[in-house]
Amino acid sequence: MFPKLFSLHQKTALVTGCKRGIGKAMAIGLAAAGADIIGVSASLEEGSDVEKAVQGMGRSFTAYRCDFGDRAALYNFIAQVNTDHPQIDILVNNAGTIKRNPAVDHSDAYWDEVMSVNLDAQFILSREFGKKMVARQAGKIIFTASLLTFQGGITVPGYAASKGAVGQLTKALANEWGKDHVQVNAIAPGYIKTDNTQALQDNPERASSILSRIPAGRWGEASDLIGATVFLASDASNYVNGHILTVDGGWMAR
């Protein structure tokens, strides 16, 4: 019973921002559970490490490049995927960007770029692939939220605003599409060792302060997100909808 409950065999998952870090781990985890992977990043190349890892498990991997800050490119990508892959069973909205600057110096350009990638593109992807899930009466959508879905952060006002909105978008879509057997949820990673947190890792004072608050006593690894991703993509979560699952070593419990 349990292996079947978490199995993703004969499923196709589209994972955005899959070249490295959390997205790469998510793609590999979904493939390990049996899913074929469609991967997209702004600079994803043929023969990437994630492609090799997925194919090494006997699953297919199709690579695309797209700048999610470019609205025309985004729609072209969606059209191409719909032509190449008529059915997307699982959409993982992981791609994102972050710009660090105090609010008084946080430019319009910074704000617009972060919102375009972290929120606008994710809504458009969810709407365009979600409408087909609704018509099919089946599907899973997973957003990558953040601790800043709940907290304000420091010197990342655009990122915090975008991730707060992702949490609300998760709930809004879940409310509309739950009756259509489409589950929409989010994962809020804690402090994970990735490129996005490198500036924090390199700051001794901030790194020490962060570590002192994590009950688990360590920063997270991208692989720590695999279990939650497979759960939310599988039949095991069919009655889970509109939930933001923290994978944070206990940060939010403090």
Short mmCIF file of N, CA and C in Angstrom, two decimals, residues 86-226:
data_model
loop_
_atom_site.label_atom_id
_atom_site.label_comp_id
_atom_site.label_asym_id
_atom_site.label_seq_id
_atom_site.Cartn_x
_atom_site.Cartn_y
_atom_site.Cartn_z
N PRO A 86 1.61 16.97 -23.89
CA PRO A 86 0.19 17.32 -23.74
C PRO A 86 -0.33 17.24 -22.30
N GLN A 87 0.31 16.44 -21.44
CA GLN A 87 -0.20 16.31 -20.08
C GLN A 87 0.89 16.53 -19.05
N ILE A 88 0.69 17.53 -18.21
CA ILE A 88 1.55 17.79 -17.06
C ILE A 88 0.75 17.39 -15.82
N ASP A 89 1.26 16.41 -15.09
CA ASP A 89 0.55 15.93 -13.90
C ASP A 89 0.93 16.71 -12.65
N ILE A 90 2.17 17.18 -12.61
CA ILE A 90 2.72 17.85 -11.43
C ILE A 90 3.46 19.10 -11.88
N LEU A 91 3.11 20.23 -11.32
CA LEU A 91 3.82 21.49 -11.60
C LEU A 91 4.50 21.94 -10.32
N VAL A 92 5.82 22.09 -10.38
CA VAL A 92 6.58 22.58 -9.24
C VAL A 92 7.10 23.98 -9.58
N ASN A 93 6.48 24.97 -8.97
CA ASN A 93 6.86 26.37 -9.20
C ASN A 93 7.98 26.74 -8.24
N ASN A 94 9.21 26.42 -8.63
CA ASN A 94 10.35 26.64 -7.74
C ASN A 94 11.22 27.82 -8.15
N ALA A 95 11.26 28.17 -9.42
CA ALA A 95 12.17 29.22 -9.89
C ALA A 95 11.94 30.52 -9.13
N GLY A 96 13.02 31.16 -8.78
CA GLY A 96 12.90 32.43 -8.06
C GLY A 96 14.21 33.20 -8.08
N THR A 97 14.12 34.44 -7.66
CA THR A 97 15.31 35.28 -7.57
C THR A 97 15.20 36.14 -6.32
N ILE A 98 16.33 36.68 -5.90
CA ILE A 98 16.37 37.52 -4.71
C ILE A 98 17.33 38.69 -4.96
N LYS A 99 16.95 39.86 -4.51
CA LYS A 99 17.79 41.05 -4.61
C LYS A 99 17.92 41.66 -3.21
N ARG A 100 19.15 41.80 -2.74
CA ARG A 100 19.39 42.29 -1.39
C ARG A 100 19.80 43.76 -1.42
N ASN A 101 19.02 44.57 -0.76
CA ASN A 101 19.32 45.99 -0.59
C ASN A 101 18.34 46.55 0.44
N PRO A 102 18.79 47.44 1.32
CA PRO A 102 17.85 48.05 2.26
C PRO A 102 16.68 48.70 1.52
N ALA A 103 15.55 48.76 2.17
CA ALA A 103 14.34 49.28 1.51
C ALA A 103 14.54 50.68 0.92
N VAL A 104 15.31 51.53 1.61
CA VAL A 104 15.49 52.90 1.11
C VAL A 104 16.29 52.92 -0.20
N ASP A 105 17.02 51.86 -0.48
CA ASP A 105 17.81 51.77 -1.70
C ASP A 105 17.33 50.68 -2.65
N HIS A 106 16.19 50.09 -2.34
CA HIS A 106 15.66 48.98 -3.14
C HIS A 106 14.96 49.57 -4.36
N SER A 107 15.59 49.49 -5.50
CA SER A 107 15.15 50.20 -6.70
C SER A 107 13.88 49.60 -7.31
N ASP A 108 13.25 50.38 -8.18
CA ASP A 108 12.10 49.88 -8.94
C ASP A 108 12.51 48.66 -9.77
N ALA A 109 13.70 48.71 -10.32
CA ALA A 109 14.17 47.61 -11.17
C ALA A 109 14.30 46.33 -10.36
N TYR A 110 14.85 46.43 -9.14
CA TYR A 110 14.94 45.27 -8.25
C TYR A 110 13.54 44.72 -7.95
N TRP A 111 12.66 45.62 -7.55
CA TRP A 111 11.29 45.22 -7.19
C TRP A 111 10.60 44.52 -8.36
N ASP A 112 10.67 45.13 -9.53
CA ASP A 112 9.97 44.60 -10.70
C ASP A 112 10.53 43.23 -11.10
N GLU A 113 11.85 43.09 -11.05
CA GLU A 113 12.45 41.81 -11.44
C GLU A 113 12.02 40.68 -10.50
N VAL A 114 12.07 40.97 -9.21
CA VAL A 114 11.71 39.94 -8.23
C VAL A 114 10.24 39.57 -8.35
N MET A 115 9.38 40.54 -8.49
CA MET A 115 7.94 40.26 -8.61
C MET A 115 7.63 39.50 -9.90
N SER A 116 8.29 39.88 -10.97
CA SER A 116 8.05 39.24 -12.26
C SER A 116 8.38 37.75 -12.22
N VAL A 117 9.53 37.42 -11.63
CA VAL A 117 9.98 36.03 -11.59
C VAL A 117 9.27 35.24 -10.49
N ASN A 118 9.19 35.83 -9.30
CA ASN A 118 8.72 35.09 -8.13
C ASN A 118 7.21 34.98 -8.02
N LEU A 119 6.49 35.91 -8.65
CA LEU A 119 5.04 35.92 -8.49
C LEU A 119 4.29 35.88 -9.82
N ASP A 120 4.58 36.84 -10.70
CA ASP A 120 3.83 36.91 -11.96
C ASP A 120 3.97 35.62 -12.77
N ALA A 121 5.20 35.18 -12.97
CA ALA A 121 5.43 33.98 -13.77
C ALA A 121 4.79 32.76 -13.12
N GLN A 122 4.83 32.69 -11.80
CA GLN A 122 4.27 31.52 -11.12
C GLN A 122 2.76 31.48 -11.24
N PHE A 123 2.12 32.64 -11.21
CA PHE A 123 0.67 32.65 -11.43
C PHE A 123 0.33 32.23 -12.85
N ILE A 124 1.06 32.78 -13.82
CA ILE A 124 0.77 32.46 -15.22
C ILE A 124 0.98 30.97 -15.49
N LEU A 125 2.08 30.41 -15.00
CA LEU A 125 2.32 28.98 -15.17
C LEU A 125 1.21 28.15 -14.53
N SER A 126 0.81 28.54 -13.33
CA SER A 126 -0.24 27.80 -12.63
C SER A 126 -1.57 27.90 -13.37
N ARG A 127 -1.88 29.08 -13.85
CA ARG A 127 -3.14 29.25 -14.59
C ARG A 127 -3.16 28.43 -15.87
N GLU A 128 -2.07 28.52 -16.64
CA GLU A 128 -2.06 27.88 -17.96
C GLU A 128 -2.00 26.36 -17.88
N PHE A 129 -1.21 25.82 -16.95
CA PHE A 129 -1.17 24.36 -16.79
C PHE A 129 -2.29 23.90 -15.87
N GLY A 130 -2.69 24.76 -14.93
CA GLY A 130 -3.76 24.40 -14.01
C GLY A 130 -5.10 24.25 -14.69
N LYS A 131 -5.38 25.05 -15.71
CA LYS A 131 -6.68 24.94 -16.38
C LYS A 131 -6.84 23.56 -17.04
N LYS A 132 -5.73 22.99 -17.50
CA LYS A 132 -5.80 21.65 -18.09
C LYS A 132 -5.97 20.59 -17.00
N MET A 133 -5.37 20.82 -15.83
CA MET A 133 -5.59 19.91 -14.71
C MET A 133 -7.05 19.93 -14.27
N VAL A 134 -7.62 21.13 -14.21
CA VAL A 134 -9.02 21.28 -13.83
C VAL A 134 -9.91 20.55 -14.83
N ALA A 135 -9.64 20.70 -16.11
CA ALA A 135 -10.43 20.02 -17.14
C ALA A 135 -10.30 18.50 -17.03
N ARG A 136 -9.13 18.05 -16.63
CA ARG A 136 -8.85 16.61 -16.50
C ARG A 136 -9.31 16.07 -15.15
N GLN A 137 -9.59 16.99 -14.21
CA GLN A 137 -10.00 16.62 -12.85
C GLN A 137 -8.90 15.87 -12.11
N ALA A 138 -7.67 16.32 -12.29
CA ALA A 138 -6.54 15.71 -11.58
C ALA A 138 -5.30 16.57 -11.76
N GLY A 139 -4.52 16.73 -10.68
CA GLY A 139 -3.26 17.46 -10.81
C GLY A 139 -2.73 17.90 -9.46
N LYS A 140 -1.44 18.21 -9.46
CA LYS A 140 -0.75 18.67 -8.26
C LYS A 140 0.08 19.90 -8.63
N ILE A 141 -0.05 20.95 -7.82
CA ILE A 141 0.78 22.13 -7.99
C ILE A 141 1.49 22.40 -6.66
N ILE A 142 2.80 22.59 -6.73
CA ILE A 142 3.60 22.84 -5.53
C ILE A 142 4.39 24.13 -5.74
N PHE A 143 4.22 25.08 -4.87
CA PHE A 143 5.00 26.30 -4.88
C PHE A 143 6.16 26.18 -3.90
N THR A 144 7.28 26.81 -4.23
CA THR A 144 8.33 26.99 -3.23
C THR A 144 8.10 28.35 -2.58
N ALA A 145 7.64 28.30 -1.34
CA ALA A 145 7.43 29.52 -0.56
C ALA A 145 8.74 29.82 0.19
N SER A 146 8.66 30.29 1.42
CA SER A 146 9.85 30.70 2.15
C SER A 146 9.48 30.97 3.60
N LEU A 147 10.47 31.03 4.47
CA LEU A 147 10.20 31.53 5.81
C LEU A 147 9.68 32.96 5.74
N LEU A 148 10.05 33.67 4.66
CA LEU A 148 9.59 35.06 4.51
C LEU A 148 8.19 35.12 3.94
N THR A 149 7.53 33.97 3.77
CA THR A 149 6.10 33.95 3.57
C THR A 149 5.41 34.34 4.88
N PHE A 150 6.10 34.10 6.01
CA PHE A 150 5.57 34.38 7.34
C PHE A 150 6.26 35.55 8.02
N GLN A 151 7.51 35.81 7.67
CA GLN A 151 8.31 36.83 8.34
C GLN A 151 8.76 37.89 7.34
N GLY A 152 9.26 39.00 7.84
CA GLY A 152 9.61 40.10 6.95
C GLY A 152 11.02 40.09 6.40
N GLY A 153 11.92 39.41 7.10
CA GLY A 153 13.30 39.39 6.63
C GLY A 153 14.00 40.72 6.82
N ILE A 154 15.24 40.79 6.34
CA ILE A 154 16.05 42.00 6.45
C ILE A 154 16.69 42.29 5.11
N THR A 155 16.50 43.48 4.60
CA THR A 155 17.08 44.00 3.34
C THR A 155 16.63 43.23 2.10
N VAL A 156 15.48 42.52 2.18
CA VAL A 156 14.94 41.84 0.99
C VAL A 156 13.44 42.12 0.88
N PRO A 157 13.05 43.41 0.82
CA PRO A 157 11.62 43.72 0.84
C PRO A 157 10.85 43.15 -0.35
N GLY A 158 11.44 43.17 -1.54
CA GLY A 158 10.77 42.61 -2.71
C GLY A 158 10.58 41.12 -2.58
N TYR A 159 11.62 40.43 -2.14
CA TYR A 159 11.56 38.98 -1.98
C TYR A 159 10.51 38.60 -0.93
N ALA A 160 10.52 39.30 0.21
CA ALA A 160 9.54 39.02 1.26
C ALA A 160 8.12 39.24 0.78
N ALA A 161 7.90 40.33 0.05
CA ALA A 161 6.56 40.62 -0.47
C ALA A 161 6.13 39.55 -1.47
N SER A 162 7.05 39.13 -2.33
CA SER A 162 6.70 38.12 -3.34
C SER A 162 6.39 36.78 -2.70
N LYS A 163 7.14 36.40 -1.67
CA LYS A 163 6.91 35.11 -1.04
C LYS A 163 5.67 35.13 -0.15
N GLY A 164 5.37 36.28 0.44
CA GLY A 164 4.10 36.40 1.15
C GLY A 164 2.94 36.21 0.19
N ALA A 165 3.06 36.78 -0.99
CA ALA A 165 2.01 36.66 -2.01
C ALA A 165 1.90 35.23 -2.52
N VAL A 166 3.01 34.53 -2.62
CA VAL A 166 2.97 33.12 -3.05
C VAL A 166 2.14 32.29 -2.07
N GLY A 167 2.28 32.58 -0.78
CA GLY A 167 1.47 31.87 0.20
C GLY A 167 -0.01 32.10 0.00
N GLN A 168 -0.40 33.33 -0.29
CA GLN A 168 -1.80 33.65 -0.52
C GLN A 168 -2.29 33.09 -1.84
N LEU A 169 -1.44 33.09 -2.86
CA LEU A 169 -1.81 32.51 -4.14
C LEU A 169 -2.06 31.01 -4.00
N THR A 170 -1.22 30.35 -3.21
CA THR A 170 -1.41 28.92 -2.94
C THR A 170 -2.82 28.68 -2.40
N LYS A 171 -3.22 29.47 -1.43
CA LYS A 171 -4.54 29.29 -0.81
C LYS A 171 -5.66 29.65 -1.77
N ALA A 172 -5.47 30.71 -2.55
CA ALA A 172 -6.51 31.14 -3.48
C ALA A 172 -6.79 30.07 -4.53
N LEU A 173 -5.73 29.49 -5.10
CA LEU A 173 -5.92 28.45 -6.12
C LEU A 173 -6.48 27.18 -5.50
N ALA A 174 -6.03 26.86 -4.28
CA ALA A 174 -6.56 25.68 -3.59
C ALA A 174 -8.05 25.81 -3.35
N ASN A 175 -8.49 27.00 -2.99
CA ASN A 175 -9.92 27.22 -2.75
C ASN A 175 -10.75 27.02 -4.00
N GLU A 176 -10.22 27.45 -5.14
CA GLU A 176 -10.97 27.33 -6.39
C GLU A 176 -10.92 25.92 -6.98
N TRP A 177 -9.78 25.28 -6.88
CA TRP A 177 -9.56 24.04 -7.63
C TRP A 177 -9.67 22.77 -6.81
N GLY A 178 -9.86 22.89 -5.50
CA GLY A 178 -9.98 21.70 -4.67
C GLY A 178 -11.11 20.79 -5.11
N LYS A 179 -12.24 21.38 -5.49
CA LYS A 179 -13.39 20.59 -5.92
C LYS A 179 -13.13 19.86 -7.23
N ASP A 180 -12.09 20.28 -7.94
CA ASP A 180 -11.74 19.67 -9.22
C ASP A 180 -10.59 18.66 -9.07
N HIS A 181 -10.32 18.27 -7.83
CA HIS A 181 -9.30 17.25 -7.54
C HIS A 181 -7.89 17.71 -7.94
N VAL A 182 -7.67 19.00 -7.86
CA VAL A 182 -6.34 19.57 -8.08
C VAL A 182 -5.88 20.13 -6.74
N GLN A 183 -4.81 19.55 -6.20
CA GLN A 183 -4.30 19.99 -4.91
C GLN A 183 -3.17 21.01 -5.14
N VAL A 184 -3.29 22.15 -4.47
CA VAL A 184 -2.31 23.22 -4.58
C VAL A 184 -1.74 23.48 -3.19
N ASN A 185 -0.45 23.27 -3.04
CA ASN A 185 0.22 23.44 -1.75
C ASN A 185 1.56 24.12 -1.96
N ALA A 186 2.23 24.43 -0.87
CA ALA A 186 3.54 25.07 -0.95
C ALA A 186 4.47 24.46 0.09
N ILE A 187 5.75 24.54 -0.19
CA ILE A 187 6.79 24.15 0.75
C ILE A 187 7.56 25.42 1.11
N ALA A 188 7.72 25.67 2.39
CA ALA A 188 8.50 26.82 2.85
C ALA A 188 9.82 26.31 3.43
N PRO A 189 10.89 26.36 2.65
CA PRO A 189 12.18 25.90 3.17
C PRO A 189 12.70 26.85 4.24
N GLY A 190 13.44 26.27 5.17
CA GLY A 190 14.15 27.10 6.14
C GLY A 190 15.44 27.61 5.53
N TYR A 191 16.45 27.78 6.35
CA TYR A 191 17.73 28.26 5.85
C TYR A 191 18.50 27.08 5.25
N ILE A 192 18.52 27.05 3.93
CA ILE A 192 19.11 25.94 3.17
C ILE A 192 20.40 26.43 2.52
N LYS A 193 21.40 25.59 2.50
CA LYS A 193 22.68 25.94 1.88
C LYS A 193 22.54 25.94 0.36
N THR A 194 22.23 27.11 -0.21
CA THR A 194 22.09 27.27 -1.66
C THR A 194 22.72 28.60 -2.07
N ASP A 195 22.72 28.85 -3.37
CA ASP A 195 23.25 30.13 -3.88
C ASP A 195 22.48 31.32 -3.30
N ASN A 196 21.16 31.16 -3.11
CA ASN A 196 20.33 32.25 -2.63
C ASN A 196 20.70 32.70 -1.22
N THR A 197 21.26 31.79 -0.44
CA THR A 197 21.63 32.13 0.95
C THR A 197 23.13 32.29 1.13
N GLN A 198 23.88 32.33 0.04
CA GLN A 198 25.34 32.39 0.15
C GLN A 198 25.80 33.64 0.88
N ALA A 199 25.12 34.77 0.62
CA ALA A 199 25.50 36.01 1.29
C ALA A 199 25.35 35.89 2.80
N LEU A 200 24.33 35.18 3.25
CA LEU A 200 24.12 34.96 4.68
C LEU A 200 25.16 34.00 5.25
N GLN A 201 25.45 32.95 4.49
CA GLN A 201 26.46 31.99 4.94
C GLN A 201 27.83 32.64 5.08
N ASP A 202 28.11 33.61 4.21
CA ASP A 202 29.42 34.27 4.21
C ASP A 202 29.54 35.38 5.24
N ASN A 203 28.43 35.72 5.89
CA ASN A 203 28.43 36.77 6.91
C ASN A 203 28.50 36.09 8.29
N PRO A 204 29.65 36.12 8.95
CA PRO A 204 29.81 35.37 10.21
C PRO A 204 28.76 35.72 11.26
N GLU A 205 28.44 36.99 11.38
CA GLU A 205 27.47 37.41 12.40
C GLU A 205 26.08 36.88 12.09
N ARG A 206 25.63 37.06 10.85
CA ARG A 206 24.29 36.58 10.47
C ARG A 206 24.22 35.07 10.50
N ALA A 207 25.27 34.40 10.00
CA ALA A 207 25.27 32.94 9.96
C ALA A 207 25.18 32.36 11.36
N SER A 208 25.91 32.94 12.30
CA SER A 208 25.89 32.47 13.68
C SER A 208 24.54 32.71 14.32
N SER A 209 23.96 33.88 14.06
CA SER A 209 22.65 34.22 14.62
C SER A 209 21.57 33.27 14.11
N ILE A 210 21.62 32.99 12.82
CA ILE A 210 20.64 32.08 12.22
C ILE A 210 20.79 30.68 12.81
N LEU A 211 22.00 30.18 12.86
CA LEU A 211 22.23 28.82 13.35
C LEU A 211 21.77 28.66 14.80
N SER A 212 21.95 29.70 15.59
CA SER A 212 21.59 29.61 17.01
C SER A 212 20.10 29.46 17.23
N ARG A 213 19.29 29.82 16.22
CA ARG A 213 17.83 29.74 16.36
C ARG A 213 17.26 28.43 15.83
N ILE A 214 18.02 27.69 15.07
CA ILE A 214 17.50 26.47 14.43
C ILE A 214 17.58 25.31 15.41
N PRO A 215 16.45 24.79 15.88
CA PRO A 215 16.48 23.69 16.85
C PRO A 215 17.26 22.47 16.35
N ALA A 216 17.25 22.21 15.06
CA ALA A 216 17.96 21.05 14.52
C ALA A 216 19.47 21.22 14.63
N GLY A 217 19.95 22.45 14.87
CA GLY A 217 21.37 22.67 15.08
C GLY A 217 22.20 22.68 13.82
N ARG A 218 21.57 22.83 12.67
CA ARG A 218 22.32 22.88 11.40
C ARG A 218 21.49 23.59 10.35
N TRP A 219 22.17 24.10 9.33
CA TRP A 219 21.50 24.60 8.14
C TRP A 219 20.98 23.40 7.36
N GLY A 220 19.92 23.61 6.59
CA GLY A 220 19.37 22.54 5.79
C GLY A 220 20.16 22.31 4.51
N GLU A 221 20.01 21.11 3.98
CA GLU A 221 20.54 20.77 2.67
C GLU A 221 19.38 20.70 1.69
N ALA A 222 19.65 20.92 0.41
CA ALA A 222 18.58 20.86 -0.59
C ALA A 222 17.86 19.51 -0.56
N SER A 223 18.59 18.47 -0.27
CA SER A 223 17.99 17.13 -0.23
C SER A 223 16.96 16.98 0.88
N ASP A 224 16.99 17.87 1.87
CA ASP A 224 15.99 17.81 2.94
C ASP A 224 14.58 18.13 2.44
N LEU A 225 14.48 18.69 1.23
CA LEU A 225 13.17 19.04 0.67
C LEU A 225 12.53 17.89 -0.11
N ILE A 226 13.27 16.81 -0.37
CA ILE A 226 12.77 15.75 -1.24
C ILE A 226 11.52 15.08 -0.68
#
